[in-house]
mmCIF file of C-alpha atoms in Angstrom:
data_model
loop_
_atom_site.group_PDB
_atom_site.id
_atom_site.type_symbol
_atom_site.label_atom_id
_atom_site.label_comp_id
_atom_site.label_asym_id
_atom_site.label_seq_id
_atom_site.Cartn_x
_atom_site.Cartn_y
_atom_site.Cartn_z
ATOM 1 C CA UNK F 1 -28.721 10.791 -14.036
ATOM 2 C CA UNK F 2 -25.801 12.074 -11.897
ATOM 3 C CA UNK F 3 -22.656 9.519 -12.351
ATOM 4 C CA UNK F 4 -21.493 8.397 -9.178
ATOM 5 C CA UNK F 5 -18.053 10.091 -8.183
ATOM 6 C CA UNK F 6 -15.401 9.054 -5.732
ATOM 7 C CA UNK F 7 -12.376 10.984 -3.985
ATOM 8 C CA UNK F 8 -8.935 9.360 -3.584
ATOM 9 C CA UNK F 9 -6.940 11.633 -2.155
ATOM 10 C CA UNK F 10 -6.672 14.657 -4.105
ATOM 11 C CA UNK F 11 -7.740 12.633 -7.155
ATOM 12 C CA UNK F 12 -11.438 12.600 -8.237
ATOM 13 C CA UNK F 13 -12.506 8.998 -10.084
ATOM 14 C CA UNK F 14 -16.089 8.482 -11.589
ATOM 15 C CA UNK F 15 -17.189 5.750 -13.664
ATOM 16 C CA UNK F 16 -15.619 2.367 -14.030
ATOM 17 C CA UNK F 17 -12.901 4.002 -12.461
ATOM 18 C CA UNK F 18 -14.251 4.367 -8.834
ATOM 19 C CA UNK F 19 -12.677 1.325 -7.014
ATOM 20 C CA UNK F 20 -14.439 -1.695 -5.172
ATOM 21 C CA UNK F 21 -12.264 -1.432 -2.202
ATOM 22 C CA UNK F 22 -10.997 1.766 0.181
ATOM 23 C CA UNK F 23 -7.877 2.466 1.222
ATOM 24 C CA UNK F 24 -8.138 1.546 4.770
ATOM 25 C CA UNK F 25 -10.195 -2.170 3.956
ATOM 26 C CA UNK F 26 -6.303 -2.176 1.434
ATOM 27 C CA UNK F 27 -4.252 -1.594 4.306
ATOM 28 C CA UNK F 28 -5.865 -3.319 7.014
ATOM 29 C CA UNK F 29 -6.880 -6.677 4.920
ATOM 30 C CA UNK F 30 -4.704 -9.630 4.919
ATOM 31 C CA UNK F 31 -2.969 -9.336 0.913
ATOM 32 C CA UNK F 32 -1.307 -12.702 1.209
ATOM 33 C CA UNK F 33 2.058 -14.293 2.227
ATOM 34 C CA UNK F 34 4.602 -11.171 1.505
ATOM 35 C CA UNK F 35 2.575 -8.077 -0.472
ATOM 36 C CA UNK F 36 2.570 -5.864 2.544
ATOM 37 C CA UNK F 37 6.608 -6.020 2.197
ATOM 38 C CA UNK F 38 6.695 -4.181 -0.963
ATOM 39 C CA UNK F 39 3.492 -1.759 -0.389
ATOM 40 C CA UNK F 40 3.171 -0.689 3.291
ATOM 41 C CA UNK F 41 6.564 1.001 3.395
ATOM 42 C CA UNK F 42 5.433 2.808 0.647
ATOM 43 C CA UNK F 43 2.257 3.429 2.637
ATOM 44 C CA UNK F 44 3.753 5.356 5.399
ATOM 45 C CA UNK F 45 4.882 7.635 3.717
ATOM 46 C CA UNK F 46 1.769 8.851 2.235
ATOM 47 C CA UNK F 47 -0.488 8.349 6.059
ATOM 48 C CA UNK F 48 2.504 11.108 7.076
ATOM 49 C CA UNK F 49 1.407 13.265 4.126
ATOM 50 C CA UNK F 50 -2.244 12.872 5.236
ATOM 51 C CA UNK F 51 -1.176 13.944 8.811
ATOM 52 C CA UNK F 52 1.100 17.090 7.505
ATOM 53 C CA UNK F 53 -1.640 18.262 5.272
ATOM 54 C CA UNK F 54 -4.329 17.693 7.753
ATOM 55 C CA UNK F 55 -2.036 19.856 10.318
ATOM 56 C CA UNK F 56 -1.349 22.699 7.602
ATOM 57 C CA UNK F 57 -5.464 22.803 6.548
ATOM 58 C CA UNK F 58 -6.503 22.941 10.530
ATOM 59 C CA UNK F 59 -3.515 24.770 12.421
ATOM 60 C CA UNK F 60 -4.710 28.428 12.266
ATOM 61 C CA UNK F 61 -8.752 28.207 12.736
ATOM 62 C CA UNK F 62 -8.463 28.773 16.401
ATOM 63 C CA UNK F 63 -10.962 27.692 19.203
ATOM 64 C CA UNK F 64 -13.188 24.758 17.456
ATOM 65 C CA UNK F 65 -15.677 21.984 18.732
ATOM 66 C CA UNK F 66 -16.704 19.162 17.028
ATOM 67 C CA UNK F 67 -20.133 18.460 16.215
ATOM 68 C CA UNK F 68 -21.679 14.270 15.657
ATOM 69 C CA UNK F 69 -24.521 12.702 13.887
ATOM 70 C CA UNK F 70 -25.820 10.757 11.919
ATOM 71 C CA UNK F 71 -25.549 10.908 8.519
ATOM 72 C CA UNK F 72 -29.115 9.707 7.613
ATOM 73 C CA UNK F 73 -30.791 12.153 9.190
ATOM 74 C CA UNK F 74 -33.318 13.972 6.728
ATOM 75 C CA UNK F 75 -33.397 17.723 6.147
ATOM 76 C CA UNK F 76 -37.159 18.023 7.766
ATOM 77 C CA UNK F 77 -36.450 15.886 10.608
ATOM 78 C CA UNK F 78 -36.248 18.003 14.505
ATOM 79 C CA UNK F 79 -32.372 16.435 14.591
ATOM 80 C CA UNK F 80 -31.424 18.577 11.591
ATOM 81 C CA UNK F 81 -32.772 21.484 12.949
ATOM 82 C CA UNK F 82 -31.123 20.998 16.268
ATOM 83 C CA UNK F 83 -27.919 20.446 13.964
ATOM 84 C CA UNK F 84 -28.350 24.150 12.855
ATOM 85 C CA UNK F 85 -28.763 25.488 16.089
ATOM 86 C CA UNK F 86 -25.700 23.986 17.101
ATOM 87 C CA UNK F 87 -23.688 25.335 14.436
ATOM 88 C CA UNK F 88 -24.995 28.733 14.709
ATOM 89 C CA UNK F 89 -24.696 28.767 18.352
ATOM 90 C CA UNK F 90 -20.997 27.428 18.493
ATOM 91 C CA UNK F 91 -19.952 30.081 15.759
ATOM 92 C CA UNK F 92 -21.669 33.084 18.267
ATOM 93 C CA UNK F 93 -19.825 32.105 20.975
ATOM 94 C CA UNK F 94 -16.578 32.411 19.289
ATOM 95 C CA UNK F 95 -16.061 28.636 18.106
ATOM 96 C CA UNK F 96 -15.139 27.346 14.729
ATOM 97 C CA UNK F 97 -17.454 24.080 14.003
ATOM 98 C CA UNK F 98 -15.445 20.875 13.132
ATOM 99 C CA UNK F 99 -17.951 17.985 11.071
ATOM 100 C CA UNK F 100 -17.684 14.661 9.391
ATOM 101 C CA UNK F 101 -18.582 16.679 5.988
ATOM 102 C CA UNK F 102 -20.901 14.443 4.910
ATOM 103 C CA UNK F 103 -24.761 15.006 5.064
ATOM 104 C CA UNK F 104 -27.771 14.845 7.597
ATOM 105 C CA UNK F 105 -26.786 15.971 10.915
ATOM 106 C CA UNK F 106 -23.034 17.327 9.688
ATOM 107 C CA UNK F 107 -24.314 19.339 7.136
ATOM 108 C CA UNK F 108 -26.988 21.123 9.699
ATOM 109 C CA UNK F 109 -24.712 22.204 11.851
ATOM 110 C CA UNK F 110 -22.382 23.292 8.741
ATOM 111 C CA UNK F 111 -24.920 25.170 7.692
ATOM 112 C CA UNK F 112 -25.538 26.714 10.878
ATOM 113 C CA UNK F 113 -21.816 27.675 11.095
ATOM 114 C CA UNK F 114 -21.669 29.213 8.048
ATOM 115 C CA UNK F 115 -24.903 30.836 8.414
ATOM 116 C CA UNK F 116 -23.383 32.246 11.279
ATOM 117 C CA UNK F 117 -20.582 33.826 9.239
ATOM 118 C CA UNK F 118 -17.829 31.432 10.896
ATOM 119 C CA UNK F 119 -15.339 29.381 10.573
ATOM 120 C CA UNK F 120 -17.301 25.647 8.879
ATOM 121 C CA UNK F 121 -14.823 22.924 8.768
ATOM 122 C CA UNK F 122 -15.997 19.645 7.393
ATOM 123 C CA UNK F 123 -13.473 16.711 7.150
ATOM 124 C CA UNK F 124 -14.020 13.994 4.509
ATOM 125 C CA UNK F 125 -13.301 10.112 4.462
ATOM 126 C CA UNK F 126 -13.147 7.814 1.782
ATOM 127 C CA UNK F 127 -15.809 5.768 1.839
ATOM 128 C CA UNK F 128 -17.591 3.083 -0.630
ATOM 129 C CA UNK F 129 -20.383 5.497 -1.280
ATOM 130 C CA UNK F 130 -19.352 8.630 -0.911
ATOM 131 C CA UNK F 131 -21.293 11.535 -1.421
ATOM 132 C CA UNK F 132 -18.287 14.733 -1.191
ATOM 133 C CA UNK F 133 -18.405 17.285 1.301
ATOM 134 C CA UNK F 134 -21.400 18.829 1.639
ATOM 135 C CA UNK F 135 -22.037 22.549 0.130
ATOM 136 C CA UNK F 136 -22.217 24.537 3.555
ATOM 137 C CA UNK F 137 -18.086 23.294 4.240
ATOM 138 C CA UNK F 138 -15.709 26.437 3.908
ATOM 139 C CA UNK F 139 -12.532 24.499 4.723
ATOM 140 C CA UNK F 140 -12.837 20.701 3.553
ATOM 141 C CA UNK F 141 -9.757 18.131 4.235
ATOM 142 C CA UNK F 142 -10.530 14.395 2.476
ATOM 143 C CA UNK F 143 -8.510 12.003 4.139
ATOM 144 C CA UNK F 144 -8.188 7.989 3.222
ATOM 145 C CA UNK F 145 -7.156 6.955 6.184
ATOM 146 C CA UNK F 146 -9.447 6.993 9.642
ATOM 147 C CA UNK F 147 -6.887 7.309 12.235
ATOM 148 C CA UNK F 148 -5.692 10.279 10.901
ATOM 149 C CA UNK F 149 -9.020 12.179 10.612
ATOM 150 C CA UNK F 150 -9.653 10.727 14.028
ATOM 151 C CA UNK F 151 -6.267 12.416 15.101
ATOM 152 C CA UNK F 152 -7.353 15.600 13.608
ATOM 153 C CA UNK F 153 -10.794 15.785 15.488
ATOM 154 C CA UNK F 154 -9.239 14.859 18.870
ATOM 155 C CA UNK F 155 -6.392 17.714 17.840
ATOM 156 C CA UNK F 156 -8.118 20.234 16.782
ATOM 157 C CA UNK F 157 -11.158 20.345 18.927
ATOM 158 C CA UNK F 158 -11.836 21.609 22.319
ATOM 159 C CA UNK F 159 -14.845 19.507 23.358
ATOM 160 C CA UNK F 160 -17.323 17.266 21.510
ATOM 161 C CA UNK F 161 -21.064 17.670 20.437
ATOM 162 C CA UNK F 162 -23.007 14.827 20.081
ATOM 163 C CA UNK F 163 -26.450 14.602 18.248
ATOM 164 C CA UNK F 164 -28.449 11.286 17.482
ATOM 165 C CA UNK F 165 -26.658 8.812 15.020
ATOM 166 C CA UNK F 166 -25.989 5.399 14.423
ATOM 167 C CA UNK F 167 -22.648 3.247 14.858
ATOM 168 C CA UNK F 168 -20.248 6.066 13.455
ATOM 169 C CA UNK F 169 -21.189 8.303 15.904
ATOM 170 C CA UNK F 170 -20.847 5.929 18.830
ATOM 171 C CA UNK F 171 -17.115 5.348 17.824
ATOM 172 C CA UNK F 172 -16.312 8.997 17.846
ATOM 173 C CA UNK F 173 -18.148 9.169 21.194
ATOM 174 C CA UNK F 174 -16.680 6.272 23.266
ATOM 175 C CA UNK F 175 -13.380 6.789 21.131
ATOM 176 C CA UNK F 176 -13.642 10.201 22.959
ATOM 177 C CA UNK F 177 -14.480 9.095 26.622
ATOM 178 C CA UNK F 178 -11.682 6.642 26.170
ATOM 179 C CA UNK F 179 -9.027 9.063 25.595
ATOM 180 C CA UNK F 180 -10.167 11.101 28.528
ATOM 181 C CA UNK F 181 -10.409 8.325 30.848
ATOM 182 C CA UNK F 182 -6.594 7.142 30.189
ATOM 183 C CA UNK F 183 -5.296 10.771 30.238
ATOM 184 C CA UNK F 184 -4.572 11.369 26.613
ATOM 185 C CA UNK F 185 -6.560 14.578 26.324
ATOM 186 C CA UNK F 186 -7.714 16.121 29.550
ATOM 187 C CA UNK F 187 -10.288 18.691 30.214
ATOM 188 C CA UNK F 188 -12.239 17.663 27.062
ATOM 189 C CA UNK F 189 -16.327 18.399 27.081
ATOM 190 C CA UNK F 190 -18.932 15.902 25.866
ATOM 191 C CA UNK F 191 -21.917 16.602 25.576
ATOM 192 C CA UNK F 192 -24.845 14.862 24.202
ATOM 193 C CA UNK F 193 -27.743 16.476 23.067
ATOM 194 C CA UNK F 194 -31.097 14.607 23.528
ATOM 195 C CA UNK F 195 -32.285 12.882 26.726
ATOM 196 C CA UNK F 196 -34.576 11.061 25.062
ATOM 197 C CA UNK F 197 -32.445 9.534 22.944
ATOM 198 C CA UNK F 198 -29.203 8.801 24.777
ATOM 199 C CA UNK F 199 -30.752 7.809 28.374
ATOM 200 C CA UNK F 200 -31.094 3.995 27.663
ATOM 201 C CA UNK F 201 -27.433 4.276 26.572
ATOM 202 C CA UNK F 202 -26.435 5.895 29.537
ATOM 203 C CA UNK F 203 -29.190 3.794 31.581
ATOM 204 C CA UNK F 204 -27.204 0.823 30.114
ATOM 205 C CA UNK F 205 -23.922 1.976 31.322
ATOM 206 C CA UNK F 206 -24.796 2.551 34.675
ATOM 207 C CA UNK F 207 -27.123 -0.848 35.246
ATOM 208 C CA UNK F 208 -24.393 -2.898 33.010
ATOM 209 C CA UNK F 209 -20.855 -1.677 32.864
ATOM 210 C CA UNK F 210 -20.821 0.173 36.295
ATOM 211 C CA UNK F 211 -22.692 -2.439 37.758
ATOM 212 C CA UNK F 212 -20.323 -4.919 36.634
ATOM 213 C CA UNK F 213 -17.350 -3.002 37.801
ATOM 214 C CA UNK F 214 -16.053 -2.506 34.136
ATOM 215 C CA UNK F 215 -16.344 1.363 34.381
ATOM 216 C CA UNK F 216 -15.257 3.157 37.600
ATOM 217 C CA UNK F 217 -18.542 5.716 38.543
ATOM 218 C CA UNK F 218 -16.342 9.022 37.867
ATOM 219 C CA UNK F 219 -16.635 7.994 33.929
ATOM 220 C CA UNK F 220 -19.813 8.559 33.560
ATOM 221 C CA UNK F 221 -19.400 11.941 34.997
ATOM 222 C CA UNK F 222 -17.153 12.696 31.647
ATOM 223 C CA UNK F 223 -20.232 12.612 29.409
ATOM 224 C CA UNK F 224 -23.899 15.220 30.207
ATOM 225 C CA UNK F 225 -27.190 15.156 28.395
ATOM 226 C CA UNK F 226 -29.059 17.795 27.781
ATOM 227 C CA UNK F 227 -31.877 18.717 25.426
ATOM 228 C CA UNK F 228 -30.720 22.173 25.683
ATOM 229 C CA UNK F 229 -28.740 23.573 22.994
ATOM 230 C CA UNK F 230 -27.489 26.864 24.660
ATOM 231 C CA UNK F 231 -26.880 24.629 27.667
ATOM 232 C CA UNK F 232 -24.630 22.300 25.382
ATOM 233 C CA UNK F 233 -22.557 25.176 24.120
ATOM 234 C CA UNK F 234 -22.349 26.845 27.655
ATOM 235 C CA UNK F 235 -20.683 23.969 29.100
ATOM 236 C CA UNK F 236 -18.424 24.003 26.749
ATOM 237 C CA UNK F 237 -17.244 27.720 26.993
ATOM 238 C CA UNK F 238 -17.047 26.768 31.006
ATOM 239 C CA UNK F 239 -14.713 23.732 30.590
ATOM 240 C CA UNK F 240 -12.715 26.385 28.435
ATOM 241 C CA UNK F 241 -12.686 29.108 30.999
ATOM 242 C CA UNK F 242 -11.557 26.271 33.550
ATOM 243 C CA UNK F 243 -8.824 25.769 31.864
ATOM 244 C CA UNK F 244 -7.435 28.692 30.031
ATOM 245 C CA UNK F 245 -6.263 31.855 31.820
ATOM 246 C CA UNK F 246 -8.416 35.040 30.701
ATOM 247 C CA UNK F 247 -5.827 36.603 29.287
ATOM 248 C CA UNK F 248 -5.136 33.648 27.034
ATOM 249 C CA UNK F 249 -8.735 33.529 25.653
ATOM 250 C CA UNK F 250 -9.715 33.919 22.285
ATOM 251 C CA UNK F 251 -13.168 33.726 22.875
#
């Protein structure tokens, strides 16, 4: 029977060891009249050693997209494949490939990347049930903290890759769009890959939120669908050669 095993940090814990609660639930739940007076001081310092290691892990792999999905999906399953593809087709046009670490759709298109003989970047979160990195990661950051690992996708990445998932993967996405559409990234590519499955999300958008005058039309302009894959990783390399001089191009 494998034993369950559980990353804090740099720290590995199996056992009666693991812990019932995350870092994040510690820091963001309520721990009563004056507790966060002695600990969160102390707790800032170590979110600015997640940031500076994140930064020294991530600072020299050059030209990288990030690639989204769900974790359930199953080796056999079409997404998984498509996962692949990604990977290898990001690495072949000069891209590192930036995942969640985990499994299903993240490890595909680690897999691919490293298939690929590039640069496979998977970066890990402390969860409840954690399963580790998957194998196919050559350069693996865990982080406890969310926000940071959000900060290091957003940083690190030039555009955004989106396969089928569930709830996860919808907060990287509209965490994305929402960055764009107040002007704290610019020029940043999303792409979602599979009509089939993200039309009656963007069918819902349009008929809903633009409808209702919560979304101004240009927004959904910031996010294109294709089933595609070499069309996915061509729009990227154009929003790219918008923005970056020839000269300037590493890929």
């Amino acid at each position: 029977m494998t034993r369950r095993y559980y990353h804090k940090g740099p720290v590995t814990l199996r056992g009666t060891q693991v812990p019932r609660t995350t870092t994040d639930q510690r820091l963001l739940d309520d721990a009563g009249p004056a507790d966060w007076v002695h600990s969160d001081p102390w707790r800032v310092m170590r979110i600015q050693a997640e940031f500076v290691e994140g930064f020294g892990a991530l600072a020299e792999i050059g030209p990288a997209v990030a690639v989204f999905g769900s974790a359930r999906t199953a080796a056999d399953h079409p997404y998984y494949a498509w996962g692949e593809r990604v990977g290898r087709a990001l690495v072949q046009a000069g891209y590192a490939v930036i995942t969640g670490g985990g499994p299903g759709v993240m490890e595909a298109a680690n897999k691919g990347a490293a298939q690929a003989g590039g640069t496979s970047v998977g970066l890990g979160i402390e969860l409840p049930f954690e399963t580790g990195l998957n194998d196919h990661v050559d350069l693996g950051v865990n982080f406890r903290y969310f926000f940071v690992r959000k900060t290091m996708f957003v940083k690190y990445s030039e555009g955004f890759v989106v396969l089928p998932g569930g709830v996860g993967t919808l907060d990287e996405l509209f965490e994305a769009v929402t960055l764009i559409q107040t002007g704290k990234v610019t020029n940043f590519p999303i792409v979602l890959l599979g009509e089939d499955y993200w039309s009656p999300l963007l069918g819902w958008l349009t008929s809903t939120l633009l409808a209702e005058g919560m979304i101004s039309p240009g927004d959904l302009d910031l996010l294109r669908v294709t089933d595609d894959v070499d069309e996915a990783v061509r729009w990227v390399r154009e929003h790219r050669e918008q923005r970056v001089p020839p000269e300037h191009r590493d890929v």
